[in-house]
Amino acid sequence: MQKTSKELRDIRAKTKLIFEKTRIMICCGTGCTSSKSDKILEELQKKSKELGANVIVEKTGCFGFCAKGPIIVIEPDQTFYEMVNIEDSEEIIKAVMNGTKVERLMPEEDDKFIQKWHELNFYKKQKRLALRNCGYINPEDIDEYIAVDGYLALEKVLTGMSSDKVINEVIKSGIRGRGGAGFPTGKKWQFTSSAQNDIKYVCCNADEGDPGAFMDRSILEGDPHSVIEAMAIAGFAIGSNQGYIYVRAEYPIAVQRLNIAIKQATEYGLLGTNILSTNFDFNIELRLGAGAFVCGEETALMNSIEGKRGEPRPRPPFPAFKGLFGKPTLLNNVETYANICQIILNGGDWYAKVGTESSKGTKVFALGGNINNVGLVEVPMGTTLREIVFDIGGGIPEGKNFKAAQTGGPSGGCIPTEHLDIPIDYESLTSIGSMMGSGGLIVMDDSKCMVNIAKFFLEFTVDESCGKCPTCRIGTKRMLEILTRITEGKGKIEDIERLEKLSKVMKSASLCGLGQTASNPVMSTLRYFREEYIDHIENKRCATGQCKTLTKVLIDPEKCKQCGICQKNCPYNAIKGEVRKGPFEIDQSKCVKCKVCITKCPFKAINN
Amino acid sequence: MSHCEGCNGCSVDEKVVLIAKKYISVDGGIIAALHEVQDEYGYIPESVQKYLSKELDVPMSDIYGIITFYSRFSLLPKGKYSIEVCMGTACYVKGAEDVLNTFKDELKIKEGEITKDGKFSLECIRCIGACGLAPAIVINEEVYGKMSPDKVREVLSKYN
């Protein structure tokens, strides 16, 4: 039933009381669900009922510390349980009932149990604005969202602000697009607002295609209403009544929660006609992406919503004037929208206090790869890469060293050790040959070959190039051929120059961002790790052993204790020999260099 | 079963008829319709393509163009157990390629192929977002994390 402002206030006041009660919050985002947190939720609810515990057991969004999943936080005292198993359910409920804690599930730092989750090193330097509700509310319950001042910004806008004033606040906040290029959001709103047309559209880009990035997914899974509310505000500001969320079909949980949220908001009259008894109408439709990286590009995304192949269109005309279905269209990314409501509630000046001169606010990064604390982190702009990797990320596992971090995914570049102390913002990352991108941050240790990584990204872009413009379609293919040659020891020294030339052409002549930036991973690795390319070309050597054609796995006969463990574990039957009858030997014709034997040998007798 | 007019007796399930009805007046609804067909059958049969082409008034050439453009759509059926190896960057730097190669070797098929008995199909997919469990694979929606070449046989044995 449609709610009035007063009814919303009542819901807010009433639901706030829940937050004072004991709540067992379990992450049911994609990461933790992959480790069966949904089953743990059921078991906790069952046990809680059986034992007659006076607690609320609820699902919530991502806490970000994915390496430690499944994660449970008990509110209001903020106890943090990590790597919880279904068998722990009863003990957790009993401890809550007795007012005690299950210490074996609590994280330890410096030999001390950490009592509250914000006290963990992982969280100390974080500032959760976009992720503020992830891990605190049940994303499938609109009342809980309303209780954390949800839909208050929409009410403020509809009942007391002009569209110019809304746009002004966004401009004042200095927020820039979180999807990659960093275009000032307020300006985008202003352009679309000034476009003259009866029909305009508001779009949300939730087609998070950067492999290894999951910021937007986590926001949609943990706080879908924040995006819906912000889109309605944007609709009011630019004069649009229809929104589209273009979300990856590969994110079933996010899709499901968005559907629930849209349904609930519609039931409450927060979407639909005459919202909050004003004359503002706004509806949102979901459109599923179908697995094409290029659809993250704005015009390709619009083609896809229109039911076509996701090929980019030439710009101009820019979407602000001629976008979806030929109408003026505002497109922002999920994380951008997730900041809007707070900018409206607290003012643009408040938001602009966080961050650097040119890049305001916070940025969410998906920290992955060779790092201890894999997960989602939100830090103020201007935080250094060193702080993210070492203070928050807990450094590199297995005693290895940091080699590089890739930001911006296939459009970005590798950042080497020498730039670890650069404060991260849009300009600084571009100046060192990378880019902010959407927020994927993949850390690589010193066992990774940079030529091989560049090849990996090019394989991706070759696959994902839509084929419309030749510079991208042919350029990426030729680059990949050259890189493959180099990793197979067939490269020539002139190939480096060829790569650089190709890159220049692709940058200047490709139709969209995909082609313009596809060579970035190659150029940045050439810039910082040129000697690795030369080593591959001139010495036919891959120092890390990752380029398999250039590698041989060998058993050191002096160290081999003839135990046969390597032979037993080899998935390819490539190891010859008999136990205690002389050292084992690898049949190079069968060996695929999977290196299982290296990890299994108890005597470290196998190397590459 | 329902027949569409004009083509020589191709017939489609009632479900497809409902899907077509649902999207007939939706702007750009063809992709949403194909999603539902893909989820229903695991691929998009030619008879369904023809039916949708007529009902939604989208040329067959466009439908073919859309199916082959988007990686989620497939023209061929998948195996009973569809193995998807995540090739996101986080999984890749943690050895997803070795995992993929072991599957290829064990099943004697390449990526994009299906075993002769139709039991397993093998595919590479882009990030599934289980980066904390890298390298990860998915078999019929079941996620297996922290994979390694020697865990491949163990996982496969569950399906034998």
mmCIF file with all atom_site columns, N, CA and C in Angstrom, chain A residues 34 36 211-212 214 217 248-249 287-291 304 306-310 325 369 374 448 452 456 460 463 548 571-572 596 600, chain B residues 26-28 30-31 35 65-66 69-72 87-89 92-94 98 101-102 105 126-129 131-133 142 149-150 153:
data_model
loop_
_atom_site.group_PDB
_atom_site.id
_atom_site.type_symbol
_atom_site.label_atom_id
_atom_site.label_alt_id
_atom_site.label_comp_id
_atom_site.label_asym_id
_atom_site.label_entity_id
_atom_site.label_seq_id
_atom_site.pdbx_PDB_ins_code
_atom_site.Cartn_x
_atom_site.Cartn_y
_atom_site.Cartn_z
_atom_site.occupancy
_atom_site.B_iso_or_equiv
_atom_site.pdbx_formal_charge
_atom_site.auth_seq_id
_atom_site.auth_comp_id
_atom_site.auth_asym_id
_atom_site.auth_atom_id
_atom_site.pdbx_PDB_model_num
ATOM 1   N N  . SER A 1 34  ? 28.797 -18.907 -1.825  1.00 0.00 ? 34  SER A N  1
ATOM 2   C CA . SER A 1 34  ? 29.592 -19.963 -2.460  1.00 0.00 ? 34  SER A CA 1
ATOM 3   C C  . SER A 1 34  ? 30.154 -20.902 -1.415  1.00 0.00 ? 34  SER A C  1
ATOM 4   N N  . LYS A 1 36  ? 28.415 -21.722 1.216   1.00 0.00 ? 36  LYS A N  1
ATOM 5   C CA . LYS A 1 36  ? 27.221 -22.261 1.872   1.00 0.00 ? 36  LYS A CA 1
ATOM 6   C C  . LYS A 1 36  ? 26.661 -21.415 3.020   1.00 0.00 ? 36  LYS A C  1
ATOM 7   N N  . PRO A 1 211 ? 36.948 -8.467  -15.210 1.00 0.00 ? 211 PRO A N  1
ATOM 8   C CA . PRO A 1 211 ? 37.112 -9.733  -14.485 1.00 0.00 ? 211 PRO A CA 1
ATOM 9   C C  . PRO A 1 211 ? 37.892 -9.519  -13.184 1.00 0.00 ? 211 PRO A C  1
ATOM 10  N N  . GLY A 1 212 ? 37.340 -9.927  -12.085 1.00 0.00 ? 212 GLY A N  1
ATOM 11  C CA . GLY A 1 212 ? 38.027 -9.724  -10.814 1.00 0.00 ? 212 GLY A CA 1
ATOM 12  C C  . GLY A 1 212 ? 37.467 -8.538  -10.047 1.00 0.00 ? 212 GLY A C  1
ATOM 13  N N  . PHE A 1 214 ? 34.043 -6.849  -8.201  1.00 0.00 ? 214 PHE A N  1
ATOM 14  C CA . PHE A 1 214 ? 32.699 -7.207  -7.747  1.00 0.00 ? 214 PHE A CA 1
ATOM 15  C C  . PHE A 1 214 ? 32.122 -6.179  -6.775  1.00 0.00 ? 214 PHE A C  1
ATOM 16  N N  . ARG A 1 217 ? 28.335 -5.501  -7.776  1.00 0.00 ? 217 ARG A N  1
ATOM 17  C CA . ARG A 1 217 ? 27.532 -6.654  -7.387  1.00 0.00 ? 217 ARG A CA 1
ATOM 18  C C  . ARG A 1 217 ? 27.241 -6.628  -5.893  1.00 0.00 ? 217 ARG A C  1
ATOM 19  N N  . ARG A 1 248 ? 24.191 -7.633  -14.998 1.00 0.00 ? 248 ARG A N  1
ATOM 20  C CA . ARG A 1 248 ? 24.712 -8.908  -15.541 1.00 0.00 ? 248 ARG A CA 1
ATOM 21  C C  . ARG A 1 248 ? 23.833 -10.079 -15.128 1.00 0.00 ? 248 ARG A C  1
ATOM 22  N N  . ALA A 1 249 ? 23.515 -10.920 -16.088 1.00 0.00 ? 249 ALA A N  1
ATOM 23  C CA . ALA A 1 249 ? 22.736 -12.115 -15.773 1.00 0.00 ? 249 ALA A CA 1
ATOM 24  C C  . ALA A 1 249 ? 23.573 -13.082 -14.921 1.00 0.00 ? 249 ALA A C  1
ATOM 25  N N  . ARG A 1 287 ? 16.976 -4.896  -16.996 1.00 0.00 ? 287 ARG A N  1
ATOM 26  C CA . ARG A 1 287 ? 17.354 -5.564  -18.238 1.00 0.00 ? 287 ARG A CA 1
ATOM 27  C C  . ARG A 1 287 ? 18.617 -6.371  -17.957 1.00 0.00 ? 287 ARG A C  1
ATOM 28  N N  . LEU A 1 288 ? 18.617 -7.628  -18.385 1.00 0.00 ? 288 LEU A N  1
ATOM 29  C CA . LEU A 1 288 ? 19.762 -8.481  -18.081 1.00 0.00 ? 288 LEU A CA 1
ATOM 30  C C  . LEU A 1 288 ? 20.792 -8.436  -19.193 1.00 0.00 ? 288 LEU A C  1
ATOM 31  N N  . GLY A 1 289 ? 22.041 -8.255  -18.801 1.00 0.00 ? 289 GLY A N  1
ATOM 32  C CA . GLY A 1 289 ? 23.146 -8.365  -19.744 1.00 0.00 ? 289 GLY A CA 1
ATOM 33  C C  . GLY A 1 289 ? 23.332 -9.832  -20.082 1.00 0.00 ? 289 GLY A C  1
ATOM 34  N N  . ALA A 1 290 ? 24.031 -10.089 -21.172 1.00 0.00 ? 290 ALA A N  1
ATOM 35  C CA . ALA A 1 290 ? 24.145 -11.489 -21.577 1.00 0.00 ? 290 ALA A CA 1
ATOM 36  C C  . ALA A 1 290 ? 25.601 -11.891 -21.806 1.00 0.00 ? 290 ALA A C  1
ATOM 37  N N  . GLY A 1 291 ? 26.486 -11.233 -21.057 1.00 0.00 ? 291 GLY A N  1
ATOM 38  C CA . GLY A 1 291 ? 27.880 -11.653 -21.122 1.00 0.00 ? 291 GLY A CA 1
ATOM 39  C C  . GLY A 1 291 ? 28.625 -11.028 -22.279 1.00 0.00 ? 291 GLY A C  1
ATOM 40  N N  . SER A 1 304 ? 22.161 -2.653  -26.348 1.00 0.00 ? 304 SER A N  1
ATOM 41  C CA . SER A 1 304 ? 21.774 -3.936  -25.779 1.00 0.00 ? 304 SER A CA 1
ATOM 42  C C  . SER A 1 304 ? 20.390 -3.850  -25.126 1.00 0.00 ? 304 SER A C  1
ATOM 43  N N  . GLU A 1 306 ? 18.127 -1.985  -26.102 1.00 0.00 ? 306 GLU A N  1
ATOM 44  C CA . GLU A 1 306 ? 17.187 -1.912  -27.222 1.00 0.00 ? 306 GLU A CA 1
ATOM 45  C C  . GLU A 1 306 ? 17.005 -3.248  -27.925 1.00 0.00 ? 306 GLU A C  1
ATOM 46  N N  . GLY A 1 307 ? 17.710 -4.287  -27.428 1.00 0.00 ? 307 GLY A N  1
ATOM 47  C CA . GLY A 1 307 ? 17.543 -5.615  -28.006 1.00 0.00 ? 307 GLY A CA 1
ATOM 48  C C  . GLY A 1 307 ? 18.450 -5.884  -29.193 1.00 0.00 ? 307 GLY A C  1
ATOM 49  N N  . LYS A 1 308 ? 19.557 -5.156  -29.247 1.00 0.00 ? 308 LYS A N  1
ATOM 50  C CA . LYS A 1 308 ? 20.479 -5.346  -30.376 1.00 0.00 ? 308 LYS A CA 1
ATOM 51  C C  . LYS A 1 308 ? 21.809 -5.908  -29.885 1.00 0.00 ? 308 LYS A C  1
ATOM 52  N N  . ARG A 1 309 ? 22.686 -6.211  -30.856 1.00 0.00 ? 309 ARG A N  1
ATOM 53  C CA . ARG A 1 309 ? 24.049 -6.560  -30.482 1.00 0.00 ? 309 ARG A CA 1
ATOM 54  C C  . ARG A 1 309 ? 24.659 -5.358  -29.763 1.00 0.00 ? 309 ARG A C  1
ATOM 55  N N  . GLY A 1 310 ? 25.440 -5.648  -28.737 1.00 0.00 ? 310 GLY A N  1
ATOM 56  C CA . GLY A 1 310 ? 25.999 -4.557  -27.941 1.00 0.00 ? 310 GLY A CA 1
ATOM 57  C C  . GLY A 1 310 ? 27.198 -3.903  -28.598 1.00 0.00 ? 310 GLY A C  1
ATOM 58  N N  . PHE A 1 325 ? 16.846 4.561   -27.056 1.00 0.00 ? 325 PHE A N  1
ATOM 59  C CA . PHE A 1 325 ? 15.693 4.742   -27.948 1.00 0.00 ? 325 PHE A CA 1
ATOM 60  C C  . PHE A 1 325 ? 15.696 6.151   -28.564 1.00 0.00 ? 325 PHE A C  1
ATOM 61  N N  . GLY A 1 369 ? 43.650 -11.587 -6.069  1.00 0.00 ? 369 GLY A N  1
ATOM 62  C CA . GLY A 1 369 ? 44.929 -12.096 -6.551  1.00 0.00 ? 369 GLY A CA 1
ATOM 63  C C  . GLY A 1 369 ? 45.798 -12.572 -5.407  1.00 0.00 ? 369 GLY A C  1
ATOM 64  N N  . VAL A 1 374 ? 41.770 -11.078 0.688   1.00 0.00 ? 374 VAL A N  1
ATOM 65  C CA . VAL A 1 374 ? 40.956 -10.867 -0.504  1.00 0.00 ? 374 VAL A CA 1
ATOM 66  C C  . VAL A 1 374 ? 39.615 -10.290 -0.064  1.00 0.00 ? 374 VAL A C  1
ATOM 67  N N  . LYS A 1 448 ? 54.889 -14.044 -10.779 1.00 0.00 ? 448 LYS A N  1
ATOM 68  C CA . LYS A 1 448 ? 54.077 -13.829 -11.972 1.00 0.00 ? 448 LYS A CA 1
ATOM 69  C C  . LYS A 1 448 ? 54.891 -13.189 -13.088 1.00 0.00 ? 448 LYS A C  1
ATOM 70  N N  . ASN A 1 452 ? 53.219 -12.611 -19.644 1.00 0.00 ? 452 ASN A N  1
ATOM 71  C CA . ASN A 1 452 ? 52.105 -13.546 -19.629 1.00 0.00 ? 452 ASN A CA 1
ATOM 72  C C  . ASN A 1 452 ? 50.801 -12.863 -19.190 1.00 0.00 ? 452 ASN A C  1
ATOM 73  N N  . PHE A 1 456 ? 47.368 -12.410 -21.156 1.00 0.00 ? 456 PHE A N  1
ATOM 74  C CA . PHE A 1 456 ? 46.056 -12.784 -20.594 1.00 0.00 ? 456 PHE A CA 1
ATOM 75  C C  . PHE A 1 456 ? 45.014 -11.695 -20.874 1.00 0.00 ? 456 PHE A C  1
ATOM 76  N N  . PHE A 1 460 ? 41.631 -11.628 -23.417 1.00 0.00 ? 460 PHE A N  1
ATOM 77  C CA . PHE A 1 460 ? 40.316 -11.153 -22.989 1.00 0.00 ? 460 PHE A CA 1
ATOM 78  C C  . PHE A 1 460 ? 39.748 -10.146 -23.989 1.00 0.00 ? 460 PHE A C  1
ATOM 79  N N  . ASP A 1 463 ? 38.731 -11.566 -27.336 1.00 0.00 ? 463 ASP A N  1
ATOM 80  C CA . ASP A 1 463 ? 37.447 -12.247 -27.157 1.00 0.00 ? 463 ASP A CA 1
ATOM 81  C C  . ASP A 1 463 ? 36.281 -11.273 -27.100 1.00 0.00 ? 463 ASP A C  1
ATOM 82  N N  . LYS A 1 548 ? 54.972 -21.446 -20.426 1.00 0.00 ? 548 LYS A N  1
ATOM 83  C CA . LYS A 1 548 ? 55.277 -22.877 -20.351 1.00 0.00 ? 548 LYS A CA 1
ATOM 84  C C  . LYS A 1 548 ? 56.198 -23.384 -21.448 1.00 0.00 ? 548 LYS A C  1
ATOM 85  N N  . PRO A 1 571 ? 49.107 -35.543 -12.436 1.00 0.00 ? 571 PRO A N  1
ATOM 86  C CA . PRO A 1 571 ? 47.850 -35.865 -13.108 1.00 0.00 ? 571 PRO A CA 1
ATOM 87  C C  . PRO A 1 571 ? 48.082 -36.386 -14.531 1.00 0.00 ? 571 PRO A C  1
ATOM 88  N N  . TYR A 1 572 ? 49.318 -36.296 -15.029 1.00 0.00 ? 572 TYR A N  1
ATOM 89  C CA . TYR A 1 572 ? 49.566 -36.628 -16.436 1.00 0.00 ? 572 TYR A CA 1
ATOM 90  C C  . TYR A 1 572 ? 50.458 -37.863 -16.621 1.00 0.00 ? 572 TYR A C  1
ATOM 91  N N  . VAL A 1 596 ? 52.225 -29.467 -10.153 1.00 0.00 ? 596 VAL A N  1
ATOM 92  C CA . VAL A 1 596 ? 51.684 -30.150 -8.975  1.00 0.00 ? 596 VAL A CA 1
ATOM 93  C C  . VAL A 1 596 ? 52.830 -30.814 -8.213  1.00 0.00 ? 596 VAL A C  1
ATOM 94  N N  . LYS A 1 600 ? 54.062 -30.735 -4.279  1.00 0.00 ? 600 LYS A N  1
ATOM 95  C CA . LYS A 1 600 ? 53.925 -31.950 -3.473  1.00 0.00 ? 600 LYS A CA 1
ATOM 96  C C  . LYS A 1 600 ? 55.253 -32.478 -2.937  1.00 0.00 ? 600 LYS A C  1
ATOM 97  N N  . VAL B 2 26  ? 7.276  -5.554  -25.496 1.00 0.00 ? 26  VAL B N  1
ATOM 98  C CA . VAL B 2 26  ? 8.356  -4.900  -24.747 1.00 0.00 ? 26  VAL B CA 1
ATOM 99  C C  . VAL B 2 26  ? 9.408  -4.397  -25.733 1.00 0.00 ? 26  VAL B C  1
ATOM 100 N N  . ASP B 2 27  ? 9.761  -3.112  -25.642 1.00 0.00 ? 27  ASP B N  1
ATOM 101 C CA . ASP B 2 27  ? 10.825 -2.580  -26.502 1.00 0.00 ? 27  ASP B CA 1
ATOM 102 C C  . ASP B 2 27  ? 12.115 -3.318  -26.232 1.00 0.00 ? 27  ASP B C  1
ATOM 103 N N  . GLY B 2 28  ? 12.706 -3.871  -27.264 1.00 0.00 ? 28  GLY B N  1
ATOM 104 C CA . GLY B 2 28  ? 13.967 -4.580  -27.087 1.00 0.00 ? 28  GLY B CA 1
ATOM 105 C C  . GLY B 2 28  ? 13.832 -5.863  -26.292 1.00 0.00 ? 28  GLY B C  1
ATOM 106 N N  . ILE B 2 30  ? 13.573 -8.910  -27.173 1.00 0.00 ? 30  ILE B N  1
ATOM 107 C CA . ILE B 2 30  ? 14.111 -10.155 -27.729 1.00 0.00 ? 30  ILE B CA 1
ATOM 108 C C  . ILE B 2 30  ? 15.212 -10.754 -26.843 1.00 0.00 ? 30  ILE B C  1
ATOM 109 N N  . ILE B 2 31  ? 16.071 -9.885  -26.288 1.00 0.00 ? 31  ILE B N  1
ATOM 110 C CA . ILE B 2 31  ? 17.162 -10.418 -25.463 1.00 0.00 ? 31  ILE B CA 1
ATOM 111 C C  . ILE B 2 31  ? 16.607 -11.071 -24.202 1.00 0.00 ? 31  ILE B C  1
ATOM 112 N N  . HIS B 2 35  ? 16.971 -14.983 -23.084 1.00 0.00 ? 35  HIS B N  1
ATOM 113 C CA . HIS B 2 35  ? 17.434 -15.380 -21.750 1.00 0.00 ? 35  HIS B CA 1
ATOM 114 C C  . HIS B 2 35  ? 16.568 -16.504 -21.196 1.00 0.00 ? 35  HIS B C  1
ATOM 115 N N  . GLY B 2 65  ? 22.600 -13.044 -34.983 1.00 0.00 ? 65  GLY B N  1
ATOM 116 C CA . GLY B 2 65  ? 23.625 -12.059 -34.610 1.00 0.00 ? 65  GLY B CA 1
ATOM 117 C C  . GLY B 2 65  ? 23.677 -11.850 -33.105 1.00 0.00 ? 65  GLY B C  1
ATOM 118 N N  . ILE B 2 66  ? 22.523 -11.795 -32.484 1.00 0.00 ? 66  ILE B N  1
ATOM 119 C CA . ILE B 2 66  ? 22.468 -11.577 -31.036 1.00 0.00 ? 66  ILE B CA 1
ATOM 120 C C  . ILE B 2 66  ? 23.001 -12.805 -30.284 1.00 0.00 ? 66  ILE B C  1
ATOM 121 N N  . PHE B 2 69  ? 26.656 -13.063 -30.515 1.00 0.00 ? 69  PHE B N  1
ATOM 122 C CA . PHE B 2 69  ? 27.376 -11.926 -29.933 1.00 0.00 ? 69  PHE B CA 1
ATOM 123 C C  . PHE B 2 69  ? 27.564 -12.101 -28.429 1.00 0.00 ? 69  PHE B C  1
ATOM 124 N N  . TYR B 2 70  ? 26.523 -12.549 -27.765 1.00 0.00 ? 70  TYR B N  1
ATOM 125 C CA . TYR B 2 70  ? 26.544 -12.617 -26.302 1.00 0.00 ? 70  TYR B CA 1
ATOM 126 C C  . TYR B 2 70  ? 26.962 -14.009 -25.833 1.00 0.00 ? 70  TYR B C  1
ATOM 127 N N  . SER B 2 71  ? 27.930 -14.044 -24.927 1.00 0.00 ? 71  SER B N  1
ATOM 128 C CA . SER B 2 71  ? 28.497 -15.340 -24.557 1.00 0.00 ? 71  SER B CA 1
ATOM 129 C C  . SER B 2 71  ? 27.533 -16.204 -23.747 1.00 0.00 ? 71  SER B C  1
ATOM 130 N N  . ARG B 2 72  ? 26.515 -15.590 -23.180 1.00 0.00 ? 72  ARG B N  1
ATOM 131 C CA . ARG B 2 72  ? 25.599 -16.378 -22.373 1.00 0.00 ? 72  ARG B CA 1
ATOM 132 C C  . ARG B 2 72  ? 24.670 -17.250 -23.224 1.00 0.00 ? 72  ARG B C  1
ATOM 133 N N  . MET B 2 87  ? 37.697 -17.602 -15.342 1.00 0.00 ? 87  MET B N  1
ATOM 134 C CA . MET B 2 87  ? 38.951 -17.073 -15.885 1.00 0.00 ? 87  MET B CA 1
ATOM 135 C C  . MET B 2 87  ? 39.061 -15.580 -15.595 1.00 0.00 ? 87  MET B C  1
ATOM 136 N N  . GLY B 2 88  ? 38.449 -15.162 -14.501 1.00 0.00 ? 88  GLY B N  1
ATOM 137 C CA . GLY B 2 88  ? 38.635 -13.781 -14.054 1.00 0.00 ? 88  GLY B CA 1
ATOM 138 C C  . GLY B 2 88  ? 40.100 -13.604 -13.659 1.00 0.00 ? 88  GLY B C  1
ATOM 139 N N  . THR B 2 89  ? 40.526 -12.346 -13.585 1.00 0.00 ? 89  THR B N  1
ATOM 140 C CA . THR B 2 89  ? 41.945 -12.095 -13.315 1.00 0.00 ? 89  THR B CA 1
ATOM 141 C C  . THR B 2 89  ? 42.392 -12.688 -11.986 1.00 0.00 ? 89  THR B C  1
ATOM 142 N N  . TYR B 2 92  ? 42.828 -16.257 -12.450 1.00 0.00 ? 92  TYR B N  1
ATOM 143 C CA . TYR B 2 92  ? 43.931 -16.521 -13.371 1.00 0.00 ? 92  TYR B CA 1
ATOM 144 C C  . TYR B 2 92  ? 45.279 -16.437 -12.660 1.00 0.00 ? 92  TYR B C  1
ATOM 145 N N  . VAL B 2 93  ? 45.471 -15.390 -11.865 1.00 0.00 ? 93  VAL B N  1
ATOM 146 C CA . VAL B 2 93  ? 46.777 -15.267 -11.204 1.00 0.00 ? 93  VAL B CA 1
ATOM 147 C C  . VAL B 2 93  ? 46.944 -16.335 -10.134 1.00 0.00 ? 93  VAL B C  1
ATOM 148 N N  . LYS B 2 94  ? 45.871 -16.990 -9.770  1.00 0.00 ? 94  LYS B N  1
ATOM 149 C CA . LYS B 2 94  ? 45.994 -18.064 -8.787  1.00 0.00 ? 94  LYS B CA 1
ATOM 150 C C  . LYS B 2 94  ? 45.960 -19.445 -9.439  1.00 0.00 ? 94  LYS B C  1
ATOM 151 N N  . ASP B 2 98  ? 45.910 -23.758 -15.095 1.00 0.00 ? 98  ASP B N  1
ATOM 152 C CA . ASP B 2 98  ? 46.323 -25.136 -14.792 1.00 0.00 ? 98  ASP B CA 1
ATOM 153 C C  . ASP B 2 98  ? 45.109 -26.007 -14.496 1.00 0.00 ? 98  ASP B C  1
ATOM 154 N N  . ASN B 2 101 ? 43.433 -26.755 -17.813 1.00 0.00 ? 101 ASN B N  1
ATOM 155 C CA . ASN B 2 101 ? 44.174 -27.756 -18.582 1.00 0.00 ? 101 ASN B CA 1
ATOM 156 C C  . ASN B 2 101 ? 43.967 -29.158 -18.036 1.00 0.00 ? 101 ASN B C  1
ATOM 157 N N  . THR B 2 102 ? 43.872 -29.268 -16.712 1.00 0.00 ? 102 THR B N  1
ATOM 158 C CA . THR B 2 102 ? 43.663 -30.585 -16.120 1.00 0.00 ? 102 THR B CA 1
ATOM 159 C C  . THR B 2 102 ? 42.288 -31.129 -16.502 1.00 0.00 ? 102 THR B C  1
ATOM 160 N N  . ASP B 2 105 ? 42.378 -32.340 -20.022 1.00 0.00 ? 105 ASP B N  1
ATOM 161 C CA . ASP B 2 105 ? 43.102 -33.601 -20.131 1.00 0.00 ? 105 ASP B CA 1
ATOM 162 C C  . ASP B 2 105 ? 42.287 -34.775 -19.595 1.00 0.00 ? 105 ASP B C  1
ATOM 163 N N  . ARG B 2 126 ? 33.780 -15.671 -17.433 1.00 0.00 ? 126 ARG B N  1
ATOM 164 C CA . ARG B 2 126 ? 34.382 -14.485 -16.818 1.00 0.00 ? 126 ARG B CA 1
ATOM 165 C C  . ARG B 2 126 ? 33.985 -14.455 -15.362 1.00 0.00 ? 126 ARG B C  1
ATOM 166 N N  . CYS B 2 127 ? 34.697 -13.633 -14.624 1.00 0.00 ? 127 CYS B N  1
ATOM 167 C CA . CYS B 2 127 ? 34.557 -13.548 -13.173 1.00 0.00 ? 127 CYS B CA 1
ATOM 168 C C  . CYS B 2 127 ? 33.158 -13.885 -12.627 1.00 0.00 ? 127 CYS B C  1
ATOM 169 N N  . ILE B 2 128 ? 33.098 -14.843 -11.729 1.00 0.00 ? 128 ILE B N  1
ATOM 170 C CA . ILE B 2 128 ? 31.826 -15.133 -11.065 1.00 0.00 ? 128 ILE B CA 1
ATOM 171 C C  . ILE B 2 128 ? 31.771 -14.415 -9.715  1.00 0.00 ? 128 ILE B C  1
ATOM 172 N N  . GLY B 2 129 ? 32.835 -13.728 -9.387  1.00 0.00 ? 129 GLY B N  1
ATOM 173 C CA . GLY B 2 129 ? 32.833 -12.919 -8.180  1.00 0.00 ? 129 GLY B CA 1
ATOM 174 C C  . GLY B 2 129 ? 33.170 -13.665 -6.909  1.00 0.00 ? 129 GLY B C  1
ATOM 175 N N  . CYS B 2 131 ? 35.967 -14.307 -5.788  1.00 0.00 ? 131 CYS B N  1
ATOM 176 C CA . CYS B 2 131 ? 37.418 -14.074 -5.834  1.00 0.00 ? 131 CYS B CA 1
ATOM 177 C C  . CYS B 2 131 ? 38.105 -14.517 -4.552  1.00 0.00 ? 131 CYS B C  1
ATOM 178 N N  . GLY B 2 132 ? 37.360 -14.557 -3.452  1.00 0.00 ? 132 GLY B N  1
ATOM 179 C CA . GLY B 2 132 ? 37.930 -15.024 -2.194  1.00 0.00 ? 132 GLY B CA 1
ATOM 180 C C  . GLY B 2 132 ? 38.207 -16.514 -2.217  1.00 0.00 ? 132 GLY B C  1
ATOM 181 N N  . LEU B 2 133 ? 37.606 -17.214 -3.195  1.00 0.00 ? 133 LEU B N  1
ATOM 182 C CA . LEU B 2 133 ? 37.771 -18.664 -3.277  1.00 0.00 ? 133 LEU B CA 1
ATOM 183 C C  . LEU B 2 133 ? 38.630 -19.048 -4.483  1.00 0.00 ? 133 LEU B C  1
ATOM 184 N N  . GLU B 2 142 ? 26.823 -25.286 -8.669  1.00 0.00 ? 142 GLU B N  1
ATOM 185 C CA . GLU B 2 142 ? 27.555 -25.574 -7.432  1.00 0.00 ? 142 GLU B CA 1
ATOM 186 C C  . GLU B 2 142 ? 28.968 -24.991 -7.581  1.00 0.00 ? 142 GLU B C  1
ATOM 187 N N  . PRO B 2 149 ? 45.029 -28.426 -9.732  1.00 0.00 ? 149 PRO B N  1
ATOM 188 C CA . PRO B 2 149 ? 44.966 -29.550 -10.671 1.00 0.00 ? 149 PRO B CA 1
ATOM 189 C C  . PRO B 2 149 ? 44.682 -30.884 -9.964  1.00 0.00 ? 149 PRO B C  1
ATOM 190 N N  . ASP B 2 150 ? 45.257 -31.096 -8.787  1.00 0.00 ? 150 ASP B N  1
ATOM 191 C CA . ASP B 2 150 ? 45.022 -32.402 -8.159  1.00 0.00 ? 150 ASP B CA 1
ATOM 192 C C  . ASP B 2 150 ? 43.639 -32.518 -7.515  1.00 0.00 ? 150 ASP B C  1
ATOM 193 N N  . ARG B 2 153 ? 40.377 -34.260 -10.268 1.00 0.00 ? 153 ARG B N  1
ATOM 194 C CA . ARG B 2 153 ? 39.887 -35.650 -10.298 1.00 0.00 ? 153 ARG B CA 1
ATOM 195 C C  . ARG B 2 153 ? 38.902 -35.910 -9.177  1.00 0.00 ? 153 ARG B C  1
#
